Amino acid sequence: MQIGMIGLGRMGANMTRRLMRGGHDCVVHDTQAAAIASLEGEGAEGAKTLPQLVKALAKPRTIWLMVPAAAVDDTLAELTPLLDKHDIVIDGGNSYYRDDIRRASTVHARGLHYVDVGTSGGVAGLERGYCLMIGGETATVKHLDPLFVALAPGAGTAVPTPGRRADAGSADQGYLHCGPHGAGHFVKMVHNGIEYGIMAAYAEGLNILRNANVGKRTDAVNAETTPLRDPAMYQFDMNLPEITEAWRRGSVIGSWLLDLTATALAADPALRSFEGRVSDSGEGRWTIQAAIDEAVPSPVLSAALYARFSSRDQADFANRVLSSMRHEFGGHDELKPDSPKAKP
Amino acid sequence: MQIGMIGLGRMGANMTRRLMRGGHDCVVHDTQAAAIASLEGEGAEGAKTLPQLVKALAKPRTIWLMVPAAAVDDTLAELTPLLDKHDIVIDGGNSYYRDDIRRASTVHARGLHYVDVGTSGGVAGLERGYCLMIGGETATVKHLDPLFVALAPGAGTAVPTPGRRADAGSADQGYLHCGPHGAGHFVKMVHNGIEYGIMAAYAEGLNILRNANVGKRTDAVNAETTPLRDPAMYQFDMNLPEITEAWRRGSVIGSWLLDLTATALAADPALRSFEGRVSDSGEGRWTIQAAIDEAVPSPVLSAALYARFSSRDQADFANRVLSSMRHEFGGHDELKPDSPKAKP
Amino acid sequence: MQIGMIGLGRMGANMTRRLMRGGHDCVVHDTQAAAIASLEGEGAEGAKTLPQLVKALAKPRTIWLMVPAAAVDDTLAELTPLLDKHDIVIDGGNSYYRDDIRRASTVHARGLHYVDVGTSGGVAGLERGYCLMIGGETATVKHLDPLFVALAPGAGTAVPTPGRRADAGSADQGYLHCGPHGAGHFVKMVHNGIEYGIMAAYAEGLNILRNANVGKRTDAVNAETTPLRDPAMYQFDMNLPEITEAWRRGSVIGSWLLDLTATALAADPALRSFEGRVSDSGEGRWTIQAAIDEAVPSPVLSAALYARFSSRDQADFANRVLSSMRHEFGGHDELKPDSPKAKP
Amino acid sequence: MQIGMIGLGRMGANMTRRLMRGGHDCVVHDTQAAAIASLEGEGAEGAKTLPQLVKALAKPRTIWLMVPAAAVDDTLAELTPLLDKHDIVIDGGNSYYRDDIRRASTVHARGLHYVDVGTSGGVAGLERGYCLMIGGETATVKHLDPLFVALAPGAGTAVPTPGRRADAGSADQGYLHCGPHGAGHFVKMVHNGIEYGIMAAYAEGLNILRNANVGKRTDAVNAETTPLRDPAMYQFDMNLPEITEAWRRGSVIGSWLLDLTATALAADPALRSFEGRVSDSGEGRWTIQAAIDEAVPSPVLSAALYARFSSRDQADFANRVLSSMRHEFGGHDELKPDSPKAKP
């Protein structure tokens, strides 16, 4: 099939490459000329402007947006007036599913079709394939099937699930039509919410292992802190790169995220190249908001999100409130970072 | 009654004063001579050493320890050989209840009596009185009643609880014999666990109020962060000193901790005199360990404890693990503190 | 002043009474005739319909809505066409502050004034007074001052905050103009979020105390559960009514919510009259959503909210997912409620 | 090598089989005669008693215990007097690492060697191999290498970690000598703590997806609950078996636990065969206790543990406390399970 790709960042460029490997013709556009040129050198047709991109595509056109969530509305506003009835616009980025529902309605009013695709895979997706969570009308989604087949990993990349019917659908290829408009990004949203939780589970566990030698650190006695009761029980210097490596095989907690953690630790065992200011990009927040609307308890996913907020010093005022209370009721002064027991 | 007080820090000194106001004779000891001298000037009899203190007391002696939890065992080791049968030792500090059970058994073996008293009240206790949570043998606890009466706030300091029988016991004076050895510090431990939770509830809420103007801060668009969807909904510059003041009357969340928070905010509305490194002194940790032993869910009390750990940078390695994973799967670099959207 | 009160439920009826005690003339309406009749008997003027209520009030009118949050829009739709320029509508219920911002704009378009008032105090407010958190235009709020004075507790109901300037404003009466439209309900929203957190802190702590005798329960050994390591450390039968009573005086965790807990426990020490299905009424949820929009970590307030969701069995499917995983990887069957170690 | 295996439950029996496949001679014992007979039929030598087992093994003997954590001490007490100097005892079960440190010291006093092995793999381990986390003296652990090689999955079961040195050790086979006595079970403990967190992340996310149709359920308006603001945003009927299947390929959250979840959902899409009473078997608890001793924030791992406690109704009393408070301050009655809005 022929497809127009708008947005050639880390995700869009590699997805274009994978589509071309799958035999599809790609017309590509980006705000950066160099990004276009790079893919032209690999066989794509470049388009310097949106009108050029539209002109280069045969009707009915299929155009895939792979731009930051905050840029989708502007891009659609510029793009849709250039399109013709029955053209299809796909938002493959990290949009909020509520925007899909709104956008689908606007786009439909112009006689166009809209499809939302949650795309997981990261920079490894070019080789591993992309897991695609799709929302939209059935006929449109079916029409796009060859694109999804090219992007998705394919059934051979995992062992079959015991008991699953062989004809149960496309999910065993790594892509799924999840439901009407917004369903794709809803599933992707929750996927990322889960991702935050899993990442935090490993991160907390590794932090506990790293501090398993806390009994070796001598600390003075003061009235502000309690001494460690059993220093003899915390004398372990754990080798985190090798522990994560061992867990990759046979253990219950094997996962792709663990593979990546082992890779990171192999390169930098103390992770000194990072400061620990962790970004969050929307889906984790929206997941919690959905959980609350649904009255679904989500303590783990929330804790994972809050850890990221705290890593960016967003708890500072709350902490100062705590110190001020302690000062009021107990006359306690804050321990300074270099005091003997400030970091037990 | 005559009583020996060992440990004249913030708590011990004021408790001695309140005991003297209640008509009790106090013999006092501290490792700091100045602390002894200060109370001598107010009517106490000073003792430079433990043997002097023991000598100054008539048998059967009553000795109250008000020393850091980490110093109790050493003090007992020095003190108990100096005592005679039927003497009473009280640990009124922040000891772990498990130590009480062990110590009671050691002390009993010498023919002495042991009482554990969890003491709440802070620096305000001199005027407000101290809430006392007591563990030990019934006869010994009864014998000490005059001391508890002097230290406790008294019934008049709160309105009677509707439906409570007037003869139900001493709790409406602000002190209670909670059970056998360790029961006093067990109740005090949980008291402090609750305290951490309440403090954190106020701190989080005030942090949300303080950031109610987040919609006024303009931020650039990038692929790492999601823009605030409704900046118009976050345009409030909240006056925290006056809000906490208003809450002190008539609201459901009125409390002594709120009174103290209003005091702190009245003096320093942005709490700039604090850095937000919050200590924790044992009871909060032991509370969670008891909860886990009992299989009692304690998400609120745990979250409050962890917030204190995080305030002291104890989550740093976990955060670096998260950043390293994001780098591996998405090629994401960490946002620096001064980048446009680093602190959303 | 003359005021119209719409909604005579638990809150509205008592607020009317307190306003009348303060010398104000009240015209009252409710969908239940009996509620109107009851207040007529106490000196209010009843109005069977909204037009009657409007007619009975002199211009410029002041009308206070005290209806369920879900009924405010319908009431406004019926009421505002009956009103004249400069009339004032107050929403004193538990509305979402975002609705205030929208409603204020609609109401202003008709030349009317809108004020949002978050009201705390519960059924005790008639005697204790109501804590009022107010949002709206300054002139309108000032005009209503006599009403707020009558409803609020007054300065005498708490000791002055040390260091606060005597002329700092009305907060020491128990009411505060917090900011523009929506500010009142925003502050009330966070107030209730804090309330959830404080309540949960007590509830968890009392649950830990209640299970302090877990060491007395003999349990069989099986491969699914770990035995309690130190049963001797959990032999305490705690008297919760008396413990909460003792904490009411002198302790750091004294509060009105603790007073109420002591009252409930005095009447029913094991709280057998409750099942433990805990409602949540909006503000707790909105607080978390605001926290997430602001990127403020709120683990305690979230955990408190989720505990309520879980109490209503909303975690059930998640729990079944956990059991299904355990079955898959370990062949573990679920323990039934009556199996020896099902409830450790 | 020759090895004695004590404990032929789900884990021990399959480990014996895998050892025999690896060419090792196994002498086996269990309290159930049928378990012994079954493995005799597969080539093992059965031993009805511990003395028989000991007799059947050539010196220096190697004996692997695979019994419930609660039975290890009794087994050791019976076994060790039968052994000779230089014999090796391995505890491969789910023991607390603190017991290893104690036991190693006792066992050493008899001239024996002790090794602790945390074993992960579950019922699938026979085919996938077992991930082994080992603590003990270096020479003893080296001596046992052939056993670990046979039990572990082997390097071929995962792609090599980029950047890891080929000669970095045995971790890429799926087993690791983690450190001195206790280190193996410490690492396994944290492994299981992480496992709880990952499981809960999936469980919460799937619960959010399952309730994505909450907008379809009509609910009455009452003062106790807030209506869902945007029912149109929650109209999705999600197909959980197919969603988890799609996530297995290419997504960031692919893992073995996800594979198992997809298997469970393929067989029983609503998981009706489970009630949702989730056991916990020790390691999750000990992980949190270690985290607290180390002052490491672990909100995600704690929340996962507490969700299991709550699933077994352990929060009930806390919930009743909450309902009693709401009754006191607001006159709120509990909603019953069948009331219109009881389960929003």
mmCIF file of C-alpha atoms in Angstrom, chain B residues 41-234:
data_model
loop_
_atom_site.group_PDB
_atom_site.id
_atom_site.type_symbol
_atom_site.label_atom_id
_atom_site.label_comp_id
_atom_site.label_asym_id
_atom_site.label_seq_id
_atom_site.Cartn_x
_atom_site.Cartn_y
_atom_site.Cartn_z
ATOM 1 C CA GLY B 41 17.095 26.249 90.253
ATOM 2 C CA GLU B 42 13.440 25.327 89.954
ATOM 3 C CA GLY B 43 13.259 23.146 93.034
ATOM 4 C CA ALA B 44 14.524 19.740 91.998
ATOM 5 C CA GLU B 45 17.307 17.914 93.798
ATOM 6 C CA GLY B 46 20.220 17.350 91.429
ATOM 7 C CA ALA B 47 22.293 14.158 91.237
ATOM 8 C CA LYS B 48 25.563 14.230 89.353
ATOM 9 C CA THR B 49 25.782 10.456 89.049
ATOM 10 C CA LEU B 50 23.440 7.501 89.031
ATOM 11 C CA PRO B 51 24.669 6.274 92.436
ATOM 12 C CA GLN B 52 23.924 9.729 93.851
ATOM 13 C CA LEU B 53 20.469 9.639 92.352
ATOM 14 C CA VAL B 54 19.764 6.195 93.782
ATOM 15 C CA LYS B 55 21.071 7.231 97.170
ATOM 16 C CA ALA B 56 18.854 10.307 97.239
ATOM 17 C CA LEU B 57 15.685 8.255 96.802
ATOM 18 C CA ALA B 58 13.802 6.486 99.577
ATOM 19 C CA LYS B 59 12.895 2.827 99.047
ATOM 20 C CA PRO B 60 11.001 1.533 97.262
ATOM 21 C CA ARG B 61 12.374 3.865 94.623
ATOM 22 C CA THR B 62 10.645 5.056 91.472
ATOM 23 C CA ILE B 63 12.950 6.049 88.638
ATOM 24 C CA TRP B 64 11.771 7.404 85.310
ATOM 25 C CA LEU B 65 14.075 7.132 82.304
ATOM 26 C CA MET B 66 13.614 9.773 79.640
ATOM 27 C CA VAL B 67 16.650 9.103 77.443
ATOM 28 C CA PRO B 68 17.075 8.360 73.705
ATOM 29 C CA ALA B 69 15.843 4.880 72.796
ATOM 30 C CA ALA B 70 19.382 3.911 71.842
ATOM 31 C CA ALA B 71 20.684 4.753 75.333
ATOM 32 C CA VAL B 72 18.150 2.829 77.426
ATOM 33 C CA ASP B 73 19.999 -0.468 77.579
ATOM 34 C CA ASP B 74 23.259 1.135 78.685
ATOM 35 C CA THR B 75 21.472 3.197 81.322
ATOM 36 C CA LEU B 76 19.650 0.143 82.661
ATOM 37 C CA ALA B 77 22.884 -1.822 82.776
ATOM 38 C CA GLU B 78 24.443 0.842 84.935
ATOM 39 C CA LEU B 79 21.365 1.574 87.013
ATOM 40 C CA THR B 80 19.793 -1.733 87.941
ATOM 41 C CA PRO B 81 22.740 -3.141 89.968
ATOM 42 C CA LEU B 82 22.390 -0.083 92.206
ATOM 43 C CA LEU B 83 18.747 -0.765 92.980
ATOM 44 C CA ASP B 84 16.977 -2.833 95.601
ATOM 45 C CA LYS B 85 14.080 -5.254 95.448
ATOM 46 C CA HIS B 86 10.704 -3.652 94.711
ATOM 47 C CA ASP B 87 12.231 -0.556 93.164
ATOM 48 C CA ILE B 88 10.421 0.527 89.993
ATOM 49 C CA VAL B 89 12.037 1.526 86.723
ATOM 50 C CA ILE B 90 9.924 3.344 84.133
ATOM 51 C CA ASP B 91 10.989 3.777 80.538
ATOM 52 C CA GLY B 92 9.072 6.801 79.291
ATOM 53 C CA GLY B 93 10.996 7.328 76.050
ATOM 54 C CA ASN B 94 10.400 6.076 72.551
ATOM 55 C CA SER B 95 11.511 2.492 73.037
ATOM 56 C CA TYR B 96 10.489 -0.384 70.820
ATOM 57 C CA TYR B 97 7.897 -2.442 72.686
ATOM 58 C CA ARG B 98 9.865 -5.611 71.966
ATOM 59 C CA ASP B 99 12.699 -4.202 74.039
ATOM 60 C CA ASP B 100 10.265 -3.617 76.908
ATOM 61 C CA ILE B 101 9.296 -7.270 76.928
ATOM 62 C CA ARG B 102 12.947 -8.299 77.024
ATOM 63 C CA ARG B 103 13.928 -5.646 79.572
ATOM 64 C CA ALA B 104 11.009 -6.382 81.865
ATOM 65 C CA SER B 105 12.151 -9.966 82.069
ATOM 66 C CA THR B 106 15.750 -8.951 82.891
ATOM 67 C CA VAL B 107 14.670 -6.368 85.410
ATOM 68 C CA HIS B 108 12.222 -8.771 87.076
ATOM 69 C CA ALA B 109 14.987 -11.287 87.506
ATOM 70 C CA ARG B 110 16.582 -8.763 89.859
ATOM 71 C CA GLY B 111 13.394 -8.394 91.888
ATOM 72 C CA LEU B 112 12.642 -4.984 90.421
ATOM 73 C CA HIS B 113 9.527 -3.767 88.608
ATOM 74 C CA TYR B 114 9.385 -2.410 85.110
ATOM 75 C CA VAL B 115 6.834 -0.118 83.493
ATOM 76 C CA ASP B 116 6.807 1.170 79.910
ATOM 77 C CA VAL B 117 5.147 4.502 79.244
ATOM 78 C CA GLY B 118 4.605 5.949 75.809
ATOM 79 C CA THR B 119 4.548 9.706 76.259
ATOM 80 C CA SER B 120 2.979 12.092 73.772
ATOM 81 C CA GLY B 121 2.798 15.835 74.007
ATOM 82 C CA GLY B 122 6.029 17.327 72.746
ATOM 83 C CA VAL B 123 7.334 20.651 73.928
ATOM 84 C CA ALA B 124 3.797 21.813 74.646
ATOM 85 C CA GLY B 125 3.292 19.082 77.204
ATOM 86 C CA LEU B 126 4.377 21.229 80.106
ATOM 87 C CA GLU B 127 1.213 23.290 79.709
ATOM 88 C CA ARG B 128 -1.118 20.893 77.885
ATOM 89 C CA GLY B 129 -0.174 17.818 79.878
ATOM 90 C CA TYR B 130 1.141 14.539 78.528
ATOM 91 C CA CYS B 131 -0.893 11.707 77.098
ATOM 92 C CA LEU B 132 0.453 8.555 78.736
ATOM 93 C CA MET B 133 0.133 5.024 77.365
ATOM 94 C CA ILE B 134 1.213 2.571 80.036
ATOM 95 C CA GLY B 135 2.265 -1.083 80.021
ATOM 96 C CA GLY B 136 3.104 -3.240 83.045
ATOM 97 C CA GLU B 137 1.794 -5.104 86.059
ATOM 98 C CA THR B 138 -1.478 -3.780 87.441
ATOM 99 C CA ALA B 139 -0.297 -3.276 91.038
ATOM 100 C CA THR B 140 2.791 -1.353 89.997
ATOM 101 C CA VAL B 141 0.846 0.825 87.585
ATOM 102 C CA LYS B 142 -1.729 1.568 90.289
ATOM 103 C CA HIS B 143 1.035 2.508 92.696
ATOM 104 C CA LEU B 144 2.292 5.104 90.224
ATOM 105 C CA ASP B 145 -1.138 6.672 89.702
ATOM 106 C CA PRO B 146 -0.303 9.980 91.431
ATOM 107 C CA LEU B 147 2.544 10.544 88.997
ATOM 108 C CA PHE B 148 0.330 9.847 85.986
ATOM 109 C CA VAL B 149 -2.345 12.185 87.327
ATOM 110 C CA ALA B 150 0.209 14.978 87.605
ATOM 111 C CA LEU B 151 1.630 14.446 84.142
ATOM 112 C CA ALA B 152 -1.649 13.860 82.281
ATOM 113 C CA PRO B 153 -3.822 16.721 81.015
ATOM 114 C CA GLY B 154 -6.870 15.935 83.130
ATOM 115 C CA ALA B 155 -10.469 15.398 82.157
ATOM 116 C CA GLY B 156 -11.320 19.064 81.809
ATOM 117 C CA THR B 157 -9.125 19.516 78.756
ATOM 118 C CA ALA B 158 -11.682 17.997 76.392
ATOM 119 C CA VAL B 159 -15.444 17.719 76.306
ATOM 120 C CA PRO B 160 -16.763 14.403 77.611
ATOM 121 C CA THR B 161 -17.339 11.670 75.053
ATOM 122 C CA PRO B 162 -21.099 11.180 74.696
ATOM 123 C CA GLY B 163 -22.178 7.752 75.901
ATOM 124 C CA ARG B 164 -19.001 6.945 77.774
ATOM 125 C CA ARG B 165 -19.553 5.770 81.345
ATOM 126 C CA ALA B 166 -18.221 8.212 83.902
ATOM 127 C CA ASP B 167 -16.558 5.378 85.839
ATOM 128 C CA ALA B 168 -14.909 3.805 82.817
ATOM 129 C CA GLY B 169 -11.418 4.522 84.062
ATOM 130 C CA SER B 170 -8.543 6.959 83.735
ATOM 131 C CA ALA B 171 -8.568 7.410 79.955
ATOM 132 C CA ASP B 172 -10.591 10.591 80.222
ATOM 133 C CA GLN B 173 -7.729 12.053 82.269
ATOM 134 C CA GLY B 174 -5.398 11.380 79.348
ATOM 135 C CA TYR B 175 -3.613 8.287 80.620
ATOM 136 C CA LEU B 176 -4.347 4.584 80.309
ATOM 137 C CA HIS B 177 -2.967 1.296 81.528
ATOM 138 C CA CYS B 178 -3.020 -0.422 78.133
ATOM 139 C CA GLY B 179 -1.916 -3.923 79.126
ATOM 140 C CA PRO B 180 1.125 -5.990 80.137
ATOM 141 C CA HIS B 181 4.779 -5.087 79.516
ATOM 142 C CA GLY B 182 5.200 -3.536 76.104
ATOM 143 C CA ALA B 183 1.544 -2.571 75.697
ATOM 144 C CA GLY B 184 2.277 1.066 76.483
ATOM 145 C CA HIS B 185 4.954 1.447 73.873
ATOM 146 C CA PHE B 186 2.942 -0.637 71.398
ATOM 147 C CA VAL B 187 0.075 1.831 71.648
ATOM 148 C CA LYS B 188 2.508 4.755 71.473
ATOM 149 C CA MET B 189 4.141 3.193 68.415
ATOM 150 C CA VAL B 190 0.839 3.019 66.584
ATOM 151 C CA HIS B 191 0.004 6.511 67.836
ATOM 152 C CA ASN B 192 3.094 7.801 66.089
ATOM 153 C CA GLY B 193 2.352 5.757 62.979
ATOM 154 C CA ILE B 194 -1.033 7.490 62.846
ATOM 155 C CA GLU B 195 0.702 10.806 63.472
ATOM 156 C CA TYR B 196 2.870 10.292 60.387
ATOM 157 C CA GLY B 197 -0.234 9.592 58.339
ATOM 158 C CA ILE B 198 -2.146 12.637 59.551
ATOM 159 C CA MET B 199 0.850 14.891 59.038
ATOM 160 C CA ALA B 200 1.274 13.611 55.491
ATOM 161 C CA ALA B 201 -2.407 14.132 54.723
ATOM 162 C CA TYR B 202 -2.131 17.819 55.596
ATOM 163 C CA ALA B 203 1.216 18.144 53.809
ATOM 164 C CA GLU B 204 -0.054 16.645 50.573
ATOM 165 C CA GLY B 205 -3.226 18.706 50.644
ATOM 166 C CA LEU B 206 -1.336 21.936 51.244
ATOM 167 C CA ASN B 207 1.027 21.071 48.402
ATOM 168 C CA ILE B 208 -1.976 20.665 46.092
ATOM 169 C CA LEU B 209 -3.324 24.038 47.206
ATOM 170 C CA ARG B 210 0.045 25.679 46.739
ATOM 171 C CA ASN B 211 0.223 24.453 43.154
ATOM 172 C CA ALA B 212 -3.327 25.500 42.305
ATOM 173 C CA ASN B 213 -1.775 28.251 40.180
ATOM 174 C CA VAL B 214 0.140 25.870 37.918
ATOM 175 C CA GLY B 215 -1.936 27.044 34.961
ATOM 176 C CA LYS B 216 -0.223 30.427 35.135
ATOM 177 C CA ARG B 217 3.185 29.007 34.330
ATOM 178 C CA THR B 218 3.865 28.852 30.586
ATOM 179 C CA ASP B 219 5.677 25.824 29.402
ATOM 180 C CA ALA B 220 7.130 24.845 26.025
ATOM 181 C CA VAL B 221 5.847 21.825 24.116
ATOM 182 C CA ASN B 222 8.089 18.808 23.822
ATOM 183 C CA ALA B 223 7.695 15.100 23.218
ATOM 184 C CA GLU B 224 8.688 14.174 26.785
ATOM 185 C CA THR B 225 5.815 15.803 28.583
ATOM 186 C CA THR B 226 2.133 16.301 28.169
ATOM 187 C CA PRO B 227 0.796 19.851 28.375
ATOM 188 C CA LEU B 228 -1.666 20.725 31.140
ATOM 189 C CA ARG B 229 -5.045 20.267 29.458
ATOM 190 C CA ASP B 230 -6.959 22.968 31.323
ATOM 191 C CA PRO B 231 -4.653 25.757 32.450
ATOM 192 C CA ALA B 232 -7.724 27.931 33.073
ATOM 193 C CA MET B 233 -8.689 25.564 35.897
ATOM 194 C CA TYR B 234 -5.417 26.175 37.791
#
